[in-house]
């Protein structure tokens, strides 16, 4: 699917990142993601660090079709080759992964490229080299990434003010702290456990979407 710049910005409101760590017995990642989409998740990133390639490919194809059903952008974390193989909507890369300009060269002009940024310098470089949006954080302590350093909310705001592309906050965000991000210039949040670690995923996504809409609207 192709998304305009305005459609992309709106879709970044509630960005769900998968993590099979939260799977319960008898549950599948597909069913978890579908619950999140029913609850209102507006963007999905498939994040797999240890899955065999063939299993990853099969899963990515299924997820792409699921997201297409809900008209929600679907990107792959880090793996540009998998994204190309399944014709995903794009890729999200970190600072230690393939550089944004090289990703753009491989994926072409119409795919979505997200880049993790921790400083204004990183944010500006990513924008210059073709990133469509930035993930900035970690804005709160998080257990999802061992190497994630906390980012001050002042730095978060500085990044938002420095670039022209959308910025979402990542790292440790929950329904209890999301509103504290108000007024920083964000267009949304990316979460893992705040959706997938909850006993009622659909309900958790719906509540978090409402709170995030309120956060984004507050200047």
mmCIF file of C-alpha atoms in Angstrom:
data_model
loop_
_atom_site.group_PDB
_atom_site.id
_atom_site.type_symbol
_atom_site.label_atom_id
_atom_site.label_comp_id
_atom_site.label_asym_id
_atom_site.label_seq_id
_atom_site.Cartn_x
_atom_site.Cartn_y
_atom_site.Cartn_z
ATOM 1 C CA UNK A 1 0.000 0.000 0.000
ATOM 2 C CA UNK A 2 1.067 3.588 -0.552
ATOM 3 C CA UNK A 3 0.505 6.233 2.103
ATOM 4 C CA UNK A 4 0.661 9.985 1.631
ATOM 5 C CA UNK A 5 2.702 12.056 4.080
ATOM 6 C CA UNK A 6 -0.479 13.105 5.870
ATOM 7 C CA UNK A 7 -1.782 9.518 6.012
ATOM 8 C CA UNK A 8 1.560 8.337 7.381
ATOM 9 C CA UNK A 9 1.592 11.002 10.083
ATOM 10 C CA UNK A 10 -1.930 10.049 11.222
ATOM 11 C CA UNK A 11 -1.051 6.350 11.170
ATOM 12 C CA UNK A 12 1.829 6.865 13.617
ATOM 13 C CA UNK A 13 -0.557 7.649 16.499
ATOM 14 C CA UNK A 14 -0.491 4.191 18.115
ATOM 15 C CA UNK A 15 2.434 2.202 16.775
ATOM 16 C CA UNK A 16 2.450 -1.424 17.974
ATOM 17 C CA UNK A 17 5.771 -3.310 18.048
ATOM 18 C CA UNK A 18 5.499 -7.084 18.304
ATOM 19 C CA UNK A 19 7.373 -9.185 20.854
ATOM 20 C CA UNK A 20 6.731 -12.900 21.161
ATOM 21 C CA UNK A 21 8.003 -12.722 24.760
ATOM 22 C CA UNK A 22 4.430 -11.798 25.708
ATOM 23 C CA UNK A 23 2.750 -14.794 24.049
ATOM 24 C CA UNK A 24 0.618 -16.879 26.378
ATOM 25 C CA UNK A 25 0.141 -20.631 25.964
ATOM 26 C CA UNK A 26 -2.066 -21.398 22.964
ATOM 27 C CA UNK A 27 -1.771 -17.849 21.642
ATOM 28 C CA UNK A 28 -0.184 -16.742 18.354
ATOM 29 C CA UNK A 29 1.480 -13.507 17.368
ATOM 30 C CA UNK A 30 -1.104 -13.172 14.602
ATOM 31 C CA UNK A 31 -3.990 -13.326 17.089
ATOM 32 C CA UNK A 32 -2.290 -10.811 19.372
ATOM 33 C CA UNK A 33 -1.748 -8.356 16.528
ATOM 34 C CA UNK A 34 -5.321 -8.746 15.338
ATOM 35 C CA UNK A 35 -6.588 -7.947 18.837
ATOM 36 C CA UNK A 36 -4.395 -4.834 18.866
ATOM 37 C CA UNK A 37 -5.734 -3.774 15.468
ATOM 38 C CA UNK A 38 -9.307 -4.282 16.603
ATOM 39 C CA UNK A 39 -8.547 -2.073 19.592
ATOM 40 C CA UNK A 40 -7.232 0.702 17.394
ATOM 41 C CA UNK A 41 -3.515 0.184 16.745
ATOM 42 C CA UNK A 42 -2.703 2.360 13.728
ATOM 43 C CA UNK A 43 0.720 0.990 12.709
ATOM 44 C CA UNK A 44 2.470 -2.381 13.156
ATOM 45 C CA UNK A 45 6.157 -3.215 13.287
ATOM 46 C CA UNK A 46 7.147 -6.889 13.174
ATOM 47 C CA UNK A 47 10.181 -7.296 15.418
ATOM 48 C CA UNK A 48 11.892 -10.681 15.386
ATOM 49 C CA UNK A 49 15.442 -11.092 16.649
ATOM 50 C CA UNK A 50 15.832 -14.862 16.770
ATOM 51 C CA UNK A 51 13.386 -16.449 14.295
ATOM 52 C CA UNK A 52 14.706 -18.644 11.477
ATOM 53 C CA UNK A 53 14.488 -16.950 8.088
ATOM 54 C CA UNK A 54 11.803 -19.183 6.564
ATOM 55 C CA UNK A 55 9.598 -18.876 9.640
ATOM 56 C CA UNK A 56 10.183 -15.109 9.657
ATOM 57 C CA UNK A 57 9.197 -14.880 5.984
ATOM 58 C CA UNK A 58 6.002 -16.868 6.497
ATOM 59 C CA UNK A 59 5.047 -14.817 9.530
ATOM 60 C CA UNK A 60 5.807 -11.541 7.748
ATOM 61 C CA UNK A 61 3.581 -12.499 4.808
ATOM 62 C CA UNK A 62 0.689 -13.292 7.160
ATOM 63 C CA UNK A 63 1.137 -10.059 9.102
ATOM 64 C CA UNK A 64 1.283 -7.992 5.933
ATOM 65 C CA UNK A 65 -2.065 -9.380 4.778
ATOM 66 C CA UNK A 66 -3.578 -8.826 8.230
ATOM 67 C CA UNK A 67 -2.453 -5.192 8.301
ATOM 68 C CA UNK A 68 -3.705 -4.676 4.755
ATOM 69 C CA UNK A 69 -7.126 -5.886 5.898
ATOM 70 C CA UNK A 70 -7.166 -3.077 8.469
ATOM 71 C CA UNK A 71 -5.517 -0.546 6.109
ATOM 72 C CA UNK A 72 -2.657 -0.083 8.582
ATOM 73 C CA UNK A 73 1.022 0.367 7.595
ATOM 74 C CA UNK A 74 3.212 -2.673 8.204
ATOM 75 C CA UNK A 75 6.994 -2.467 8.545
ATOM 76 C CA UNK A 76 9.783 -4.880 9.417
ATOM 77 C CA UNK A 77 12.321 -4.147 12.136
ATOM 78 C CA UNK A 78 15.901 -4.014 10.786
ATOM 79 C CA UNK A 79 15.665 -6.674 8.044
ATOM 80 C CA UNK A 80 15.528 -4.955 4.651
ATOM 81 C CA UNK A 81 15.749 -8.251 2.747
ATOM 82 C CA UNK A 82 12.679 -9.670 4.502
ATOM 83 C CA UNK A 83 10.805 -6.431 3.844
ATOM 84 C CA UNK A 84 11.646 -6.673 0.147
ATOM 85 C CA UNK A 85 10.742 -10.356 -0.048
ATOM 86 C CA UNK A 86 7.237 -9.869 1.378
ATOM 87 C CA UNK A 87 6.646 -6.400 -0.105
ATOM 88 C CA UNK A 88 6.150 -4.844 3.332
ATOM 89 C CA UNK A 89 5.259 -1.163 3.515
ATOM 90 C CA UNK A 90 8.721 -0.396 4.839
ATOM 91 C CA UNK A 91 11.450 -0.897 7.440
ATOM 92 C CA UNK A 92 12.452 0.570 10.780
ATOM 93 C CA UNK A 93 16.193 0.708 11.465
ATOM 94 C CA UNK A 94 18.283 1.630 14.469
ATOM 95 C CA UNK A 95 21.520 3.587 14.573
ATOM 96 C CA UNK A 96 23.556 0.356 14.433
ATOM 97 C CA UNK A 97 21.629 -1.078 11.461
ATOM 98 C CA UNK A 98 21.741 -0.199 7.771
ATOM 99 C CA UNK A 99 21.979 3.564 7.208
ATOM 100 C CA UNK A 100 18.784 5.255 6.003
ATOM 101 C CA UNK A 101 20.210 6.297 2.648
ATOM 102 C CA UNK A 102 21.274 2.719 1.890
ATOM 103 C CA UNK A 103 17.843 1.436 2.954
ATOM 104 C CA UNK A 104 16.190 3.938 0.597
ATOM 105 C CA UNK A 105 18.439 2.813 -2.250
ATOM 106 C CA UNK A 106 17.341 -0.804 -1.733
ATOM 107 C CA UNK A 107 13.648 -0.219 -1.039
ATOM 108 C CA UNK A 108 12.944 2.537 -3.553
ATOM 109 C CA UNK A 109 11.124 5.865 -3.209
ATOM 110 C CA UNK A 110 7.664 4.624 -2.187
ATOM 111 C CA UNK A 111 8.447 2.596 0.944
ATOM 112 C CA UNK A 112 8.306 3.861 4.527
ATOM 113 C CA UNK A 113 11.614 4.221 6.356
ATOM 114 C CA UNK A 114 11.692 4.809 10.094
ATOM 115 C CA UNK A 115 14.883 5.501 12.021
ATOM 116 C CA UNK A 116 15.612 5.462 15.752
ATOM 117 C CA UNK A 117 17.160 8.723 16.961
ATOM 118 C CA UNK A 118 18.613 9.680 20.324
ATOM 119 C CA UNK A 119 20.058 13.121 19.563
ATOM 120 C CA UNK A 120 19.229 16.101 17.359
ATOM 121 C CA UNK A 121 22.281 15.284 15.229
ATOM 122 C CA UNK A 122 21.067 11.741 14.592
ATOM 123 C CA UNK A 123 17.568 13.023 13.832
ATOM 124 C CA UNK A 124 18.764 15.585 11.293
ATOM 125 C CA UNK A 125 21.051 13.072 9.616
ATOM 126 C CA UNK A 126 18.248 10.518 9.319
ATOM 127 C CA UNK A 127 15.909 13.117 7.826
ATOM 128 C CA UNK A 128 18.567 14.262 5.352
ATOM 129 C CA UNK A 129 19.156 10.691 4.205
ATOM 130 C CA UNK A 130 15.532 9.892 3.515
ATOM 131 C CA UNK A 131 13.791 8.832 6.724
ATOM 132 C CA UNK A 132 10.008 9.278 6.712
ATOM 133 C CA UNK A 133 9.619 9.304 10.495
ATOM 134 C CA UNK A 134 11.708 9.038 13.641
ATOM 135 C CA UNK A 135 11.370 6.942 16.783
ATOM 136 C CA UNK A 136 12.895 8.883 19.685
ATOM 137 C CA UNK A 137 13.711 7.396 23.048
ATOM 138 C CA UNK A 138 13.803 5.679 25.392
ATOM 139 C CA UNK A 139 11.607 8.333 27.025
ATOM 140 C CA UNK A 140 11.033 6.199 30.138
ATOM 141 C CA UNK A 141 12.977 3.247 31.587
ATOM 142 C CA UNK A 142 12.224 0.088 29.599
ATOM 143 C CA UNK A 143 12.897 -3.618 29.882
ATOM 144 C CA UNK A 144 12.374 -4.285 26.164
ATOM 145 C CA UNK A 145 15.830 -3.120 25.082
ATOM 146 C CA UNK A 146 18.874 -3.711 27.274
ATOM 147 C CA UNK A 147 20.896 -0.962 25.572
ATOM 148 C CA UNK A 148 18.217 1.752 25.649
ATOM 149 C CA UNK A 149 19.352 4.887 27.473
ATOM 150 C CA UNK A 150 16.753 7.218 28.933
ATOM 151 C CA UNK A 151 16.119 10.394 26.932
ATOM 152 C CA UNK A 152 15.083 13.619 28.647
ATOM 153 C CA UNK A 153 11.780 15.079 27.562
ATOM 154 C CA UNK A 154 13.678 18.267 26.722
ATOM 155 C CA UNK A 155 15.785 16.328 24.211
ATOM 156 C CA UNK A 156 12.620 14.740 22.847
ATOM 157 C CA UNK A 157 11.152 18.184 22.244
ATOM 158 C CA UNK A 158 14.393 19.435 20.694
ATOM 159 C CA UNK A 159 14.286 16.570 18.184
ATOM 160 C CA UNK A 160 10.653 17.295 17.319
ATOM 161 C CA UNK A 161 11.467 20.968 16.773
ATOM 162 C CA UNK A 162 14.583 20.255 14.684
ATOM 163 C CA UNK A 163 12.996 18.082 11.993
ATOM 164 C CA UNK A 164 10.121 18.381 9.532
ATOM 165 C CA UNK A 165 9.197 14.676 9.574
ATOM 166 C CA UNK A 166 6.915 13.042 12.178
ATOM 167 C CA UNK A 167 8.388 11.908 15.496
ATOM 168 C CA UNK A 168 7.040 9.210 17.790
ATOM 169 C CA UNK A 169 8.212 8.519 21.324
ATOM 170 C CA UNK A 170 9.406 5.039 22.265
ATOM 171 C CA UNK A 171 10.502 3.274 25.421
ATOM 172 C CA UNK A 172 8.644 2.478 28.614
ATOM 173 C CA UNK A 173 5.402 4.247 27.671
ATOM 174 C CA UNK A 174 2.238 3.135 29.491
ATOM 175 C CA UNK A 175 -1.328 4.343 29.922
ATOM 176 C CA UNK A 176 -0.185 5.890 33.228
ATOM 177 C CA UNK A 177 2.621 8.084 31.848
ATOM 178 C CA UNK A 178 1.700 8.814 28.218
ATOM 179 C CA UNK A 179 -0.018 12.097 29.070
ATOM 180 C CA UNK A 180 3.220 13.463 30.548
ATOM 181 C CA UNK A 181 4.559 13.643 26.985
ATOM 182 C CA UNK A 182 2.034 16.358 26.076
ATOM 183 C CA UNK A 183 3.330 19.513 24.444
ATOM 184 C CA UNK A 184 6.564 18.038 23.077
ATOM 185 C CA UNK A 185 5.512 17.996 19.409
ATOM 186 C CA UNK A 186 4.928 14.259 19.007
ATOM 187 C CA UNK A 187 2.502 12.693 16.560
ATOM 188 C CA UNK A 188 2.273 9.378 18.423
ATOM 189 C CA UNK A 189 3.890 6.644 20.495
ATOM 190 C CA UNK A 190 5.409 3.216 19.915
ATOM 191 C CA UNK A 191 4.767 0.521 22.518
ATOM 192 C CA UNK A 192 5.231 -3.183 23.148
ATOM 193 C CA UNK A 193 4.171 -4.283 26.631
ATOM 194 C CA UNK A 194 1.593 -1.498 27.060
ATOM 195 C CA UNK A 195 -0.448 -3.433 24.490
ATOM 196 C CA UNK A 196 0.892 -6.962 24.144
ATOM 197 C CA UNK A 197 1.767 -7.435 27.812
ATOM 198 C CA UNK A 198 -1.783 -6.689 28.954
ATOM 199 C CA UNK A 199 -4.413 -9.339 29.805
ATOM 200 C CA UNK A 200 -6.961 -7.756 27.431
ATOM 201 C CA UNK A 201 -5.020 -6.577 24.399
ATOM 202 C CA UNK A 202 -7.930 -5.085 22.482
ATOM 203 C CA UNK A 203 -9.106 -3.088 25.503
ATOM 204 C CA UNK A 204 -5.558 -1.940 26.307
ATOM 205 C CA UNK A 205 -5.051 -0.700 22.730
ATOM 206 C CA UNK A 206 -8.358 1.178 22.754
ATOM 207 C CA UNK A 207 -7.592 2.914 26.058
ATOM 208 C CA UNK A 208 -4.057 3.797 25.006
ATOM 209 C CA UNK A 209 -5.229 5.172 21.668
ATOM 210 C CA UNK A 210 -7.677 7.505 23.407
ATOM 211 C CA UNK A 211 -5.018 8.732 25.824
ATOM 212 C CA UNK A 212 -2.513 9.238 23.021
ATOM 213 C CA UNK A 213 -5.016 11.245 20.979
ATOM 214 C CA UNK A 214 -5.459 13.494 24.016
ATOM 215 C CA UNK A 215 -1.683 13.756 24.517
ATOM 216 C CA UNK A 216 -1.046 14.721 20.883
ATOM 217 C CA UNK A 217 -3.847 17.298 20.926
ATOM 218 C CA UNK A 218 -2.488 19.095 24.010
ATOM 219 C CA UNK A 219 -0.062 21.858 23.089
#
